CSV table of C-alpha atoms and ligand atoms in Angstrom, one decimal:
chain,number,residue,atom,x,y,z
A,1386,UNK,CA,21.9,7.1,-6.0
A,1387,UNK,CA,18.5,6.6,-7.7
A,1388,UNK,CA,16.2,9.6,-8.1
A,1389,UNK,CA,13.4,8.1,-10.3
A,1390,UNK,CA,10.8,5.8,-8.8
A,1391,UNK,CA,9.4,3.4,-11.4
A,1392,UNK,CA,6.2,1.6,-10.3
A,1393,UNK,CA,5.0,-1.3,-12.5
A,1394,UNK,CA,1.3,-2.0,-12.6
A,1395,UNK,CA,1.4,-5.3,-14.6
A,1396,UNK,CA,-2.2,-6.6,-14.6
A,1397,UNK,CA,-5.0,-4.3,-13.5
A,1398,UNK,CA,-8.6,-5.5,-13.2
A,1399,UNK,CA,-10.2,-4.3,-16.4
A,1400,UNK,CA,-8.5,-6.3,-19.3
A,1401,UNK,CA,-9.5,-9.9,-19.8
A,1402,UNK,CA,-7.0,-12.7,-20.4
A,1403,UNK,CA,-9.0,-13.7,-23.5
A,1404,UNK,CA,-8.4,-10.2,-25.0
A,1405,UNK,CA,-4.7,-10.2,-23.9
A,1406,UNK,CA,-3.2,-13.6,-23.3
A,1407,UNK,CA,0.2,-12.1,-22.4
A,1408,UNK,CA,-1.4,-10.3,-19.4
A,1409,UNK,CA,0.1,-11.8,-16.2
A,1410,UNK,CA,-2.9,-13.2,-14.4
A,1411,UNK,CA,-1.6,-16.4,-12.6
A,1412,UNK,CA,0.7,-16.1,-9.5
A,1413,UNK,CA,3.5,-17.7,-11.5
A,1414,UNK,CA,3.2,-15.2,-14.3
A,1415,UNK,CA,3.0,-12.3,-11.8
A,1416,UNK,CA,6.1,-13.4,-10.0
A,1417,UNK,CA,8.0,-13.9,-13.3
A,1418,UNK,CA,6.9,-10.4,-14.3
A,1419,UNK,CA,7.9,-8.9,-11.0
A,1420,UNK,CA,11.4,-10.4,-11.1
A,1421,UNK,CA,12.0,-9.2,-14.7
A,1422,UNK,CA,10.6,-5.7,-14.0
A,1423,UNK,CA,12.8,-5.4,-10.9
A,1424,UNK,CA,15.8,-6.3,-12.9
A,1425,UNK,CA,14.8,-3.7,-15.5
A,1426,UNK,CA,14.5,-0.9,-13.0
A,1427,UNK,CA,11.2,-1.0,-11.1
A,1428,UNK,CA,11.1,-0.2,-7.4
A,1429,UNK,CA,7.5,-0.9,-6.6
A,1430,UNK,CA,4.7,-3.2,-8.0
A,1431,UNK,CA,1.0,-2.2,-7.9
A,1432,UNK,CA,-0.9,-5.5,-7.7
A,1433,UNK,CA,-4.3,-6.7,-8.8
A,1434,UNK,CA,-4.9,-10.5,-8.7
A,1435,UNK,CA,-7.1,-12.9,-10.6
A,1436,UNK,CA,-8.8,-16.2,-9.8
A,1437,UNK,CA,-8.4,-19.5,-11.5
A,1438,UNK,CA,-10.6,-18.3,-14.4
A,1439,UNK,CA,-8.4,-15.1,-14.7
A,1440,UNK,CA,-11.2,-13.0,-13.3
A,1441,UNK,CA,-10.4,-10.1,-10.9
A,1442,UNK,CA,-10.7,-11.2,-7.3
A,1443,UNK,CA,-10.0,-9.8,-3.8
A,1444,UNK,CA,-9.9,-13.2,-2.1
A,1445,UNK,CA,-7.9,-12.7,1.0
A,1446,UNK,CA,-6.0,-16.0,1.0
A,1447,UNK,CA,-4.8,-15.3,-2.6
A,1448,UNK,CA,-3.8,-11.8,-1.7
A,1449,UNK,CA,-1.8,-13.1,1.3
A,1450,UNK,CA,-0.1,-15.7,-0.9
A,1451,UNK,CA,0.7,-13.1,-3.5
A,1452,UNK,CA,2.3,-10.8,-1.1
A,1453,UNK,CA,4.4,-13.7,0.3
A,1454,UNK,CA,5.4,-14.9,-3.1
A,1455,UNK,CA,6.5,-11.4,-4.3
A,1456,UNK,CA,8.5,-10.9,-1.1
A,1457,UNK,CA,10.1,-14.3,-1.5
A,1458,UNK,CA,11.2,-13.6,-5.1
A,1459,UNK,CA,11.9,-9.9,-5.2
A,1460,UNK,CA,12.7,-6.9,-3.0
A,1461,UNK,CA,10.1,-4.7,-4.7
A,1462,UNK,CA,7.8,-2.7,-2.5
A,1463,UNK,CA,4.5,-4.6,-2.7
A,1464,UNK,CA,1.5,-2.3,-3.2
A,1465,UNK,CA,-1.9,-4.0,-3.2
A,1466,UNK,CA,-4.8,-2.3,-5.1
A,1467,UNK,CA,-7.7,-1.4,-2.9
A,1468,UNK,CA,-9.5,-0.1,-6.1
A,1469,UNK,CA,-10.1,-3.6,-7.3
A,1470,UNK,CA,-12.4,-3.8,-10.3
A,1471,UNK,CA,-15.3,-1.4,-10.9
A,1472,UNK,CA,-17.6,-4.2,-9.6
A,1473,UNK,CA,-15.9,-4.9,-6.3
A,1474,UNK,CA,-17.9,-4.1,-3.1
A,1475,UNK,CA,-16.4,-1.5,-0.7
A,1476,UNK,CA,-16.2,-3.9,2.2
A,1477,UNK,CA,-14.0,-6.3,0.2
A,1478,UNK,CA,-11.8,-3.4,-0.8
A,1479,UNK,CA,-11.3,-2.5,2.8
A,1480,UNK,CA,-10.4,-6.1,3.7
A,1481,UNK,CA,-7.4,-6.0,1.3
A,1482,UNK,CA,-5.5,-4.4,4.1
A,1483,UNK,CA,-5.8,-7.7,6.1
A,1484,UNK,CA,-3.2,-9.1,3.6
A,1485,UNK,CA,-0.6,-6.7,5.2
A,1486,UNK,CA,1.1,-5.3,2.0
A,1487,UNK,CA,3.8,-2.6,2.3
A,1488,UNK,CA,1.6,-0.1,0.6
A,1489,UNK,CA,-2.0,0.2,-0.7
A,1490,UNK,CA,-3.5,2.4,-3.3
A,1491,UNK,CA,-6.1,4.8,-2.0
A,1492,UNK,CA,-8.2,6.7,-4.6
A,1493,UNK,CA,-9.4,10.2,-3.5
A,1494,UNK,CA,-12.8,10.2,-5.1
A,1495,UNK,CA,-15.5,8.8,-7.3
A,1496,UNK,CA,-14.7,8.9,-11.1
A,1497,UNK,CA,-16.6,7.9,-14.2
A,1498,UNK,CA,-14.6,5.1,-15.6
A,1499,UNK,CA,-15.5,4.5,-19.3
A,1500,UNK,CA,-19.0,3.3,-19.2
A,1501,UNK,CA,-18.7,2.3,-15.5
A,1502,UNK,CA,-18.2,4.2,-12.2
A,1503,UNK,CA,-15.2,3.8,-10.0
A,1504,UNK,CA,-16.9,4.3,-6.6
A,1505,UNK,CA,-14.9,6.1,-3.8
A,1506,UNK,CA,-17.4,7.9,-1.6
A,1507,UNK,CA,-15.8,10.2,1.0
A,1508,UNK,CA,-16.7,8.0,4.1
A,1509,UNK,CA,-15.1,5.0,2.4
A,1510,UNK,CA,-11.9,7.1,1.7
A,1511,UNK,CA,-11.8,8.1,5.3
A,1512,UNK,CA,-12.3,4.6,6.6
A,1513,UNK,CA,-9.7,3.2,4.3
A,1514,UNK,CA,-7.2,5.9,5.3
A,1515,UNK,CA,-7.7,5.4,9.0
A,1516,UNK,CA,-7.4,1.7,8.6
A,1517,UNK,CA,-4.1,2.1,6.8
A,1518,UNK,CA,-2.9,4.3,9.7
A,1519,UNK,CA,-3.9,1.7,12.2
A,1520,UNK,CA,-2.3,-1.2,10.3
A,1521,UNK,CA,0.9,0.7,9.5
A,1522,UNK,CA,0.4,0.4,5.7
A,1523,UNK,CA,1.7,3.3,3.6
A,1524,UNK,CA,-1.0,4.6,1.1
A,1525,UNK,CA,-0.4,5.8,-2.4
A,1526,UNK,CA,-3.0,8.5,-3.0
A,1527,UNK,CA,-4.4,7.9,-6.5
A,1528,UNK,CA,-5.8,11.0,-8.2
A,1529,UNK,CA,-7.9,10.6,-11.3
A,1530,UNK,CA,-9.1,14.2,-11.4
A,1531,UNK,CA,-8.1,17.7,-10.4
A,1532,UNK,CA,-10.6,18.0,-7.5
A,1533,UNK,CA,-9.1,14.9,-5.9
A,1534,UNK,CA,-6.1,17.0,-5.0
A,1535,UNK,CA,-8.5,19.1,-2.9
A,1536,UNK,CA,-9.9,16.0,-1.3
A,1537,UNK,CA,-6.4,15.0,-0.4
A,1538,UNK,CA,-5.9,18.4,1.3
A,1539,UNK,CA,-9.1,17.7,3.3
A,1540,UNK,CA,-8.1,14.1,4.2
A,1541,UNK,CA,-4.7,15.2,5.6
A,1542,UNK,CA,-6.1,18.2,7.4
A,1543,UNK,CA,-8.7,15.9,9.1
A,1544,UNK,CA,-6.7,12.8,9.9
A,1545,UNK,CA,-3.0,13.8,9.7
A,1546,UNK,CA,-0.1,12.2,7.9
A,1547,UNK,CA,0.0,8.6,6.7
A,1548,UNK,CA,1.9,5.9,8.5
A,1549,UNK,CA,5.6,6.7,7.8
A,1550,UNK,CA,5.0,10.4,7.6
A,1551,UNK,CA,5.5,10.7,3.8
A,1552,UNK,CA,2.8,11.7,1.3
A,1553,UNK,CA,3.1,10.0,-2.1
A,1554,UNK,CA,0.5,10.7,-4.8
A,1555,UNK,CA,0.0,9.1,-8.2
A,1556,UNK,CA,-1.8,10.9,-11.0
A,1557,UNK,CA,-3.7,8.5,-13.1
A,1558,UNK,CA,-4.5,10.4,-16.3
A,1559,UNK,CA,-6.4,9.7,-19.4
A,1560,UNK,CA,-9.2,7.5,-18.0
A,1561,UNK,CA,-12.4,8.4,-19.9
A,1562,UNK,CA,-14.2,10.3,-17.2
A,1563,UNK,CA,-11.1,11.6,-15.4
A,1564,UNK,CA,-8.5,14.3,-16.2
A,1565,UNK,CA,-6.9,14.0,-19.6
A,1566,UNK,CA,-3.5,12.6,-20.2
A,1567,UNK,CA,-1.8,15.9,-21.2
A,1568,UNK,CA,1.1,18.0,-20.1
A,1569,UNK,CA,-1.3,20.9,-19.3
A,1570,UNK,CA,-3.4,18.7,-17.0
A,1571,UNK,CA,-0.3,17.3,-15.3
A,1572,UNK,CA,0.9,20.8,-14.5
A,1573,UNK,CA,-2.5,21.7,-13.1
A,1574,UNK,CA,-2.7,18.5,-11.0
A,1575,UNK,CA,0.8,18.9,-9.6
A,1576,UNK,CA,0.0,22.5,-8.6
A,1577,UNK,CA,-3.2,21.3,-6.8
A,1578,UNK,CA,-1.3,18.8,-4.6
A,1579,UNK,CA,-1.2,19.6,-0.9
A,1580,UNK,CA,1.9,21.1,0.5
A,1581,UNK,CA,2.5,18.0,2.6
A,1582,UNK,CA,3.2,16.0,-0.6
A,1583,UNK,CA,6.7,14.6,-0.5
A,1584,UNK,CA,6.7,12.8,-3.9
A,1585,UNK,CA,4.4,12.1,-6.8
A,1586,UNK,CA,4.3,10.0,-9.9
A,1587,UNK,CA,2.1,9.9,-13.0
A,1588,UNK,CA,0.7,7.4,-15.4
A,1589,UNK,CA,-1.1,8.0,-18.7
A,1590,UNK,CA,-3.7,5.5,-19.8
A,1591,UNK,CA,-3.5,4.2,-23.3
A,1592,UNK,CA,-1.9,6.4,-25.9
A,1593,UNK,CA,-1.4,9.2,-23.4
A,1594,UNK,CA,1.3,7.1,-21.7
A,1595,UNK,CA,4.3,8.8,-23.4
A,1596,UNK,CA,3.0,12.3,-23.1
A,1597,UNK,CA,2.4,11.8,-19.4
A,1598,UNK,CA,5.7,10.1,-18.8
A,1599,UNK,CA,7.6,12.9,-20.6
A,1600,UNK,CA,5.7,15.6,-18.8
A,1601,UNK,CA,6.3,13.9,-15.4
A,1602,UNK,CA,10.0,13.6,-16.1
A,1603,UNK,CA,10.2,17.3,-17.1
A,1604,UNK,CA,8.3,18.3,-13.9
A,1605,UNK,CA,10.6,16.2,-11.7
A,1606,UNK,CA,8.0,13.5,-11.0
A,1607,UNK,CA,8.1,9.8,-10.8
A,1608,UNK,CA,6.6,7.2,-13.2
A,1609,UNK,CA,4.1,4.4,-13.2
A,1610,UNK,CA,3.8,2.1,-16.2
A,1611,UNK,CA,2.4,-1.3,-16.9
A,1612,UNK,CA,-0.2,-3.3,-18.8
A,1613,UNK,CA,-2.9,-2.1,-16.3
A,1614,UNK,CA,-2.6,1.2,-18.1
A,1615,UNK,CA,-1.4,0.6,-21.6
A,1616,UNK,CA,-1.4,-2.5,-23.9
A,1617,UNK,CA,0.5,-1.2,-26.9
A,1618,UNK,CA,4.1,0.1,-27.4
A,1619,UNK,CA,2.9,2.0,-30.5
A,1620,UNK,CA,-0.2,1.9,-32.7
A,1621,UNK,CA,-0.8,-1.7,-33.6
A,1622,UNK,CA,2.2,-3.0,-31.7
A,1623,UNK,CA,1.1,-5.0,-28.6
A,1624,UNK,CA,3.1,-5.0,-25.4
A,1625,UNK,CA,4.4,-8.6,-25.0
A,1626,UNK,CA,5.8,-8.2,-21.5
A,1627,UNK,CA,5.6,-5.5,-18.8
A,1628,UNK,CA,9.4,-5.5,-18.8
A,1629,UNK,CA,9.3,-3.6,-22.2
A,1630,UNK,CA,7.3,-0.8,-20.6
A,1631,UNK,CA,9.7,-0.5,-17.7
A,1632,UNK,CA,12.7,-0.6,-20.0
A,1633,UNK,CA,11.3,2.2,-22.1
A,1634,UNK,CA,10.9,4.6,-19.2
A,1635,UNK,CA,14.3,3.6,-17.9
A,1636,UNK,CA,15.6,4.8,-21.2
A,1637,UNK,CA,13.5,8.0,-21.1
A,1638,UNK,CA,14.9,8.6,-17.6
A,1639,UNK,CA,18.4,8.1,-18.8
A,1640,UNK,CA,17.9,10.8,-21.4
A,1641,UNK,CA,16.5,13.1,-18.7
A,1642,UNK,CA,19.5,12.2,-16.4
A,1643,UNK,CA,17.4,10.4,-13.9
A,1644,UNK,CA,18.4,7.1,-12.4
A,1645,UNK,CA,15.9,4.4,-11.3
A,1646,UNK,CA,15.6,3.9,-7.6
A,1647,UNK,CA,16.3,0.6,-6.1
A,1648,UNK,CA,13.5,-1.0,-3.9
A,1649,UNK,CA,15.5,0.1,-0.8
A,1650,UNK,CA,15.6,3.7,-2.0
A,1651,UNK,CA,11.9,3.4,-2.8
A,1652,UNK,CA,11.2,2.4,0.8
A,1653,UNK,CA,13.1,5.5,2.1
A,1654,UNK,CA,11.2,7.7,-0.4
A,1655,UNK,CA,7.8,6.4,0.8
A,1656,UNK,CA,8.6,6.0,4.5
A,1657,UNK,CA,8.2,2.2,4.5
A,1658,UNK,CA,10.3,0.9,7.4
B,297,KMH,N1,-9.5,-0.9,-11.6
B,297,KMH,C1,-9.9,0.5,-11.5
B,297,KMH,C2,-11.4,0.6,-11.4
B,297,KMH,C3,-6.5,1.0,-7.9
B,297,KMH,O1,-5.9,0.0,-8.3
B,297,KMH,O2,-6.5,1.5,-6.8
B,297,KMH,C4,-9.3,1.0,-10.2
B,297,KMH,C5,-7.9,0.9,-10.0
B,297,KMH,C6,-7.3,1.8,-8.9
B,297,KMH,O3,-7.2,0.2,-10.6
B,298,ZN,ZN1,-4.9,-0.5,-10.1
């Protein structure tokens, strides 16, 4: 029986193909990545897509084709990003749910994001949450800062539980502008989660990836890894394929006596029918 959810976030929206040619940006590259990461131990994939010029897009037809292609080739839980890129309009981000993924990311507040702003005003958070409930799509609550745990309390108190009845949060740590990627911050963020939380994972951006993964394992949490969050295996050693990042945390999990969850076990954990 698996007890460690590994989510792979293979692409993101903020790294360019020119800067990182090995980033999976085409549908064929994404599917190949998903297949290999599933074999390596991932249970869920967090998806951002690109257009023909490798630029981030939320084009609905492409999102639908992507969901279908991933379902065709893998059993992974397919989570579409509703965060998009820092430049995407809120309406386009709401429309992502029209592509009917298994899960969607749902960020609990506005965060400075490097030199940009990742906009998540409260009315948008509420609209997106209620839409996910109507459509039967299970949200993953993404928390970039400590106060966003309090926002999650407020959301659940106001609108009740998500579709499926489970509450899964992901701590995204180490974004310049959000909470730092440290064990101390992780402990504080976990303590701030609402009591309805049934599971949580964590990811550390950039060089905080290992500190956050190890802290999460030692607190009994789950893990997200991928080239959305980190582009090097070590200083000066680029990630060549997302599979390497998944394999590394499978190994960390093995040392911590944690076994990767299958996609079927992941569905049970998250309340995806
Ligand atoms: N690209 C970031 C601004 C999500 O996927 O929901 C937002 C992000 C979060 O990646
Ligand atoms: Zn994302």
